[in-house]
Amino acid sequence: MTSDISSEDPQKNLKKDLPLTLGISAIYLILSYFLVGFKTDQLVLIAIFNALYYLTSTTRKFIIGFSIFIVYWIIYDYMKAFPNYHYNAVHIADLYNFEKSVFGIEQGGKLLTPNEYWLLHTNSFLDVLTGFFYLMWVPVPLAFAAFLFFNNERRNFLNFLLTFVWVNLLGFVVYYLYPAAPPWYVQQHGFEFIAGTPGNTAGLIRFDNFFGIELFKSIYSKGSNVFAAMPSLHSAYPLIVVYYATKGKFRKANVFFITVMVGIWFAAVYTSHHYLADVLAGITTATIGIISFNWLKERKPLANFIQSMLKLIS
């Protein structure tokens, strides 16, 4: 992405890099326009990248390393152009019935899924608590990555970001092999498949209503695909944070990370965004991703890439 940033004349090198960074930015905007349409989010991403790249030597190293996460975000965004239900049938009734048969809760002589059970037992405290937990699925991993970088744990910083992206890629593969409707879809549309169904806040609307805002409404209106409930990557992310936190001196912080992790798992079910099966699949995906990444990073291709990145950001 860049020339040698450690030369004797960094300003000269930055001028050389300007056509490259502007060119990459332009290509990203053009490709995005044709694939998913223009959005102001794209300009914000470009502004952040270029500002950090040219601000200081430290911020430049940070954004070069963090570009690993940016690549994930772009891939996720571009999934809108290739809906998974175009490639495989969407699982709706069979997933619902599996959830009920394995994790069903008996109430009033009727067998309910955990989502249906909690839909009958909502309260304002849980609405607010689960809303706050669900807001943490992005800020906590990003803040943890920044903490690793600025505390000079550059190798863990890279390994964490690469594991994060690797787990997502594994999850994306499952999305296309096994398109799955979330619980709220069944609650609102039954078992009929409706292509192009827009994103929905589901139970998180109660958080918005409690505070009189449209926070989650604005977030879920930008969702890539509602038929990507299995696995729950929301449930995978905090597990990756907990794993890497245990590798460092973060014992006190890990109490917070573990609390957030369990809170997100519960919130996913309570708000009807995921079945319990989706959550367990997300945990499994994270576990497989962590184990396989630890194996891959010892192999030459990835080991060489990590070493090259370390030279750029150290």
PDB file of C-alpha atoms in Angstrom, residues 70-193:
ATOM      1  CA  ILE A  70     -11.128  -1.992   6.678  1.00  0.00           C
ATOM      2  CA  VAL A  71     -10.853  -4.793   4.113  1.00  0.00           C
ATOM      3  CA  TYR A  72     -13.309  -6.844   6.184  1.00  0.00           C
ATOM      4  CA  TRP A  73     -15.738  -3.912   6.374  1.00  0.00           C
ATOM      5  CA  ILE A  74     -15.624  -3.411   2.601  1.00  0.00           C
ATOM      6  CA  ILE A  75     -16.221  -7.111   1.899  1.00  0.00           C
ATOM      7  CA  TYR A  76     -19.155  -7.110   4.307  1.00  0.00           C
ATOM      8  CA  ASP A  77     -20.621  -4.028   2.640  1.00  0.00           C
ATOM      9  CA  TYR A  78     -20.235  -5.502  -0.848  1.00  0.00           C
ATOM     10  CA  MET A  79     -22.198  -8.584   0.169  1.00  0.00           C
ATOM     11  CA  LYS A  80     -25.292  -6.467  -0.524  1.00  0.00           C
ATOM     12  CA  ALA A  81     -24.512  -6.818  -4.230  1.00  0.00           C
ATOM     13  CA  PHE A  82     -24.547 -10.621  -3.999  1.00  0.00           C
ATOM     14  CA  PRO A  83     -27.486 -11.743  -1.809  1.00  0.00           C
ATOM     15  CA  ASN A  84     -26.885 -15.235  -0.488  1.00  0.00           C
ATOM     16  CA  TYR A  85     -30.454 -16.335  -1.279  1.00  0.00           C
ATOM     17  CA  HIS A  86     -29.521 -16.173  -4.975  1.00  0.00           C
ATOM     18  CA  TYR A  87     -27.231 -19.152  -4.479  1.00  0.00           C
ATOM     19  CA  ASN A  88     -28.996 -21.414  -1.976  1.00  0.00           C
ATOM     20  CA  ALA A  89     -32.468 -21.843  -0.505  1.00  0.00           C
ATOM     21  CA  VAL A  90     -33.195 -19.881   2.668  1.00  0.00           C
ATOM     22  CA  HIS A  91     -33.782 -21.951   5.805  1.00  0.00           C
ATOM     23  CA  ILE A  92     -36.807 -20.651   7.668  1.00  0.00           C
ATOM     24  CA  ALA A  93     -39.238 -23.278   8.976  1.00  0.00           C
ATOM     25  CA  ASP A  94     -36.645 -26.029   9.415  1.00  0.00           C
ATOM     26  CA  LEU A  95     -34.377 -23.814  11.524  1.00  0.00           C
ATOM     27  CA  TYR A  96     -37.315 -22.600  13.593  1.00  0.00           C
ATOM     28  CA  ASN A  97     -38.495 -26.162  14.228  1.00  0.00           C
ATOM     29  CA  PHE A  98     -34.969 -27.297  15.094  1.00  0.00           C
ATOM     30  CA  GLU A  99     -34.657 -24.493  17.634  1.00  0.00           C
ATOM     31  CA  LYS A 100     -37.983 -25.408  19.199  1.00  0.00           C
ATOM     32  CA  SER A 101     -37.251 -29.142  19.334  1.00  0.00           C
ATOM     33  CA  VAL A 102     -33.778 -28.729  20.896  1.00  0.00           C
ATOM     34  CA  PHE A 103     -34.091 -25.584  23.016  1.00  0.00           C
ATOM     35  CA  GLY A 104     -37.866 -25.263  23.359  1.00  0.00           C
ATOM     36  CA  ILE A 105     -39.379 -23.923  26.597  1.00  0.00           C
ATOM     37  CA  GLU A 106     -42.711 -25.246  27.836  1.00  0.00           C
ATOM     38  CA  GLN A 107     -45.215 -22.603  28.920  1.00  0.00           C
ATOM     39  CA  GLY A 108     -48.967 -22.807  29.228  1.00  0.00           C
ATOM     40  CA  GLY A 109     -49.030 -26.204  27.571  1.00  0.00           C
ATOM     41  CA  LYS A 110     -47.255 -24.791  24.526  1.00  0.00           C
ATOM     42  CA  LEU A 111     -43.684 -25.286  23.347  1.00  0.00           C
ATOM     43  CA  LEU A 112     -41.918 -22.002  22.609  1.00  0.00           C
ATOM     44  CA  THR A 113     -38.546 -21.112  21.165  1.00  0.00           C
ATOM     45  CA  PRO A 114     -36.361 -19.103  23.589  1.00  0.00           C
ATOM     46  CA  ASN A 115     -37.083 -16.034  21.435  1.00  0.00           C
ATOM     47  CA  GLU A 116     -40.816 -16.515  21.773  1.00  0.00           C
ATOM     48  CA  TYR A 117     -40.449 -17.056  25.502  1.00  0.00           C
ATOM     49  CA  TRP A 118     -38.565 -13.794  26.013  1.00  0.00           C
ATOM     50  CA  LEU A 119     -40.960 -11.960  23.720  1.00  0.00           C
ATOM     51  CA  LEU A 120     -43.630 -12.740  26.316  1.00  0.00           C
ATOM     52  CA  HIS A 121     -41.385 -11.670  29.224  1.00  0.00           C
ATOM     53  CA  THR A 122     -39.840  -8.389  28.138  1.00  0.00           C
ATOM     54  CA  ASN A 123     -39.255  -5.543  30.574  1.00  0.00           C
ATOM     55  CA  SER A 124     -37.678  -2.104  30.349  1.00  0.00           C
ATOM     56  CA  PHE A 125     -34.589  -3.070  32.341  1.00  0.00           C
ATOM     57  CA  LEU A 126     -33.683  -5.912  29.972  1.00  0.00           C
ATOM     58  CA  ASP A 127     -34.637  -3.805  26.943  1.00  0.00           C
ATOM     59  CA  VAL A 128     -32.115  -1.132  27.911  1.00  0.00           C
ATOM     60  CA  LEU A 129     -29.442  -3.560  29.147  1.00  0.00           C
ATOM     61  CA  THR A 130     -29.500  -5.744  26.030  1.00  0.00           C
ATOM     62  CA  GLY A 131     -29.501  -2.639  23.846  1.00  0.00           C
ATOM     63  CA  PHE A 132     -26.303  -1.389  25.474  1.00  0.00           C
ATOM     64  CA  PHE A 133     -24.711  -4.825  25.144  1.00  0.00           C
ATOM     65  CA  TYR A 134     -25.595  -4.983  21.455  1.00  0.00           C
ATOM     66  CA  LEU A 135     -24.056  -1.581  20.878  1.00  0.00           C
ATOM     67  CA  MET A 136     -20.699  -2.936  22.064  1.00  0.00           C
ATOM     68  CA  TRP A 137     -20.115  -5.523  19.350  1.00  0.00           C
ATOM     69  CA  VAL A 138     -18.146  -3.021  17.230  1.00  0.00           C
ATOM     70  CA  PRO A 139     -16.653  -0.495  19.724  1.00  0.00           C
ATOM     71  CA  VAL A 140     -15.184  -3.117  22.070  1.00  0.00           C
ATOM     72  CA  PRO A 141     -13.149  -5.010  19.410  1.00  0.00           C
ATOM     73  CA  LEU A 142     -12.023  -1.732  17.819  1.00  0.00           C
ATOM     74  CA  ALA A 143     -11.013  -0.204  21.148  1.00  0.00           C
ATOM     75  CA  PHE A 144      -9.194  -3.400  22.109  1.00  0.00           C
ATOM     76  CA  ALA A 145      -7.271  -3.370  18.822  1.00  0.00           C
ATOM     77  CA  ALA A 146      -6.302   0.278  19.370  1.00  0.00           C
ATOM     78  CA  PHE A 147      -5.209  -0.541  22.914  1.00  0.00           C
ATOM     79  CA  LEU A 148      -2.934  -3.313  21.675  1.00  0.00           C
ATOM     80  CA  PHE A 149      -1.368  -1.036  19.085  1.00  0.00           C
ATOM     81  CA  PHE A 150      -0.726   1.952  21.333  1.00  0.00           C
ATOM     82  CA  ASN A 151       0.651  -0.288  24.075  1.00  0.00           C
ATOM     83  CA  ASN A 152       3.266  -1.597  21.648  1.00  0.00           C
ATOM     84  CA  GLU A 153       1.781  -5.076  21.379  1.00  0.00           C
ATOM     85  CA  ARG A 154       2.029  -4.870  17.607  1.00  0.00           C
ATOM     86  CA  ARG A 155       2.205  -8.613  16.946  1.00  0.00           C
ATOM     87  CA  ASN A 156      -0.905  -9.271  19.074  1.00  0.00           C
ATOM     88  CA  PHE A 157      -2.530  -6.284  17.340  1.00  0.00           C
ATOM     89  CA  LEU A 158      -1.970  -7.861  13.924  1.00  0.00           C
ATOM     90  CA  ASN A 159      -2.887 -11.368  15.071  1.00  0.00           C
ATOM     91  CA  PHE A 160      -6.089 -10.069  16.643  1.00  0.00           C
ATOM     92  CA  LEU A 161      -7.163  -8.215  13.483  1.00  0.00           C
ATOM     93  CA  LEU A 162      -6.239 -11.121  11.223  1.00  0.00           C
ATOM     94  CA  THR A 163      -8.137 -13.565  13.437  1.00  0.00           C
ATOM     95  CA  PHE A 164     -11.134 -11.212  13.436  1.00  0.00           C
ATOM     96  CA  VAL A 165     -11.174 -11.062   9.631  1.00  0.00           C
ATOM     97  CA  TRP A 166     -10.537 -14.809   9.287  1.00  0.00           C
ATOM     98  CA  VAL A 167     -13.487 -15.651  11.555  1.00  0.00           C
ATOM     99  CA  ASN A 168     -15.678 -13.318   9.510  1.00  0.00           C
ATOM    100  CA  LEU A 169     -14.627 -14.965   6.255  1.00  0.00           C
ATOM    101  CA  LEU A 170     -15.500 -18.371   7.699  1.00  0.00           C
ATOM    102  CA  GLY A 171     -18.859 -16.970   8.748  1.00  0.00           C
ATOM    103  CA  PHE A 172     -19.473 -15.482   5.296  1.00  0.00           C
ATOM    104  CA  VAL A 173     -18.897 -18.898   3.724  1.00  0.00           C
ATOM    105  CA  VAL A 174     -21.608 -20.363   5.956  1.00  0.00           C
ATOM    106  CA  TYR A 175     -23.914 -17.455   5.072  1.00  0.00           C
ATOM    107  CA  TYR A 176     -23.788 -18.490   1.429  1.00  0.00           C
ATOM    108  CA  LEU A 177     -23.914 -22.230   2.054  1.00  0.00           C
ATOM    109  CA  TYR A 178     -26.736 -21.968   4.582  1.00  0.00           C
ATOM    110  CA  PRO A 179     -28.853 -18.813   4.207  1.00  0.00           C
ATOM    111  CA  ALA A 180     -30.954 -18.517   7.355  1.00  0.00           C
ATOM    112  CA  ALA A 181     -33.789 -16.276   8.455  1.00  0.00           C
ATOM    113  CA  PRO A 182     -33.611 -14.705  11.931  1.00  0.00           C
ATOM    114  CA  PRO A 183     -36.357 -15.242  14.543  1.00  0.00           C
ATOM    115  CA  TRP A 184     -37.918 -11.814  13.962  1.00  0.00           C
ATOM    116  CA  TYR A 185     -38.500 -12.754  10.325  1.00  0.00           C
ATOM    117  CA  VAL A 186     -40.704 -15.682  11.351  1.00  0.00           C
ATOM    118  CA  GLN A 187     -42.517 -13.477  13.860  1.00  0.00           C
ATOM    119  CA  GLN A 188     -43.341 -10.908  11.161  1.00  0.00           C
ATOM    120  CA  HIS A 189     -43.562 -12.911   7.918  1.00  0.00           C
ATOM    121  CA  GLY A 190     -44.109 -16.522   8.919  1.00  0.00           C
ATOM    122  CA  PHE A 191     -42.374 -19.213   6.874  1.00  0.00           C
ATOM    123  CA  GLU A 192     -42.799 -17.579   3.462  1.00  0.00           C
ATOM    124  CA  PHE A 193     -39.585 -16.471   1.748  1.00  0.00           C
TER     125      PHE A 193
END
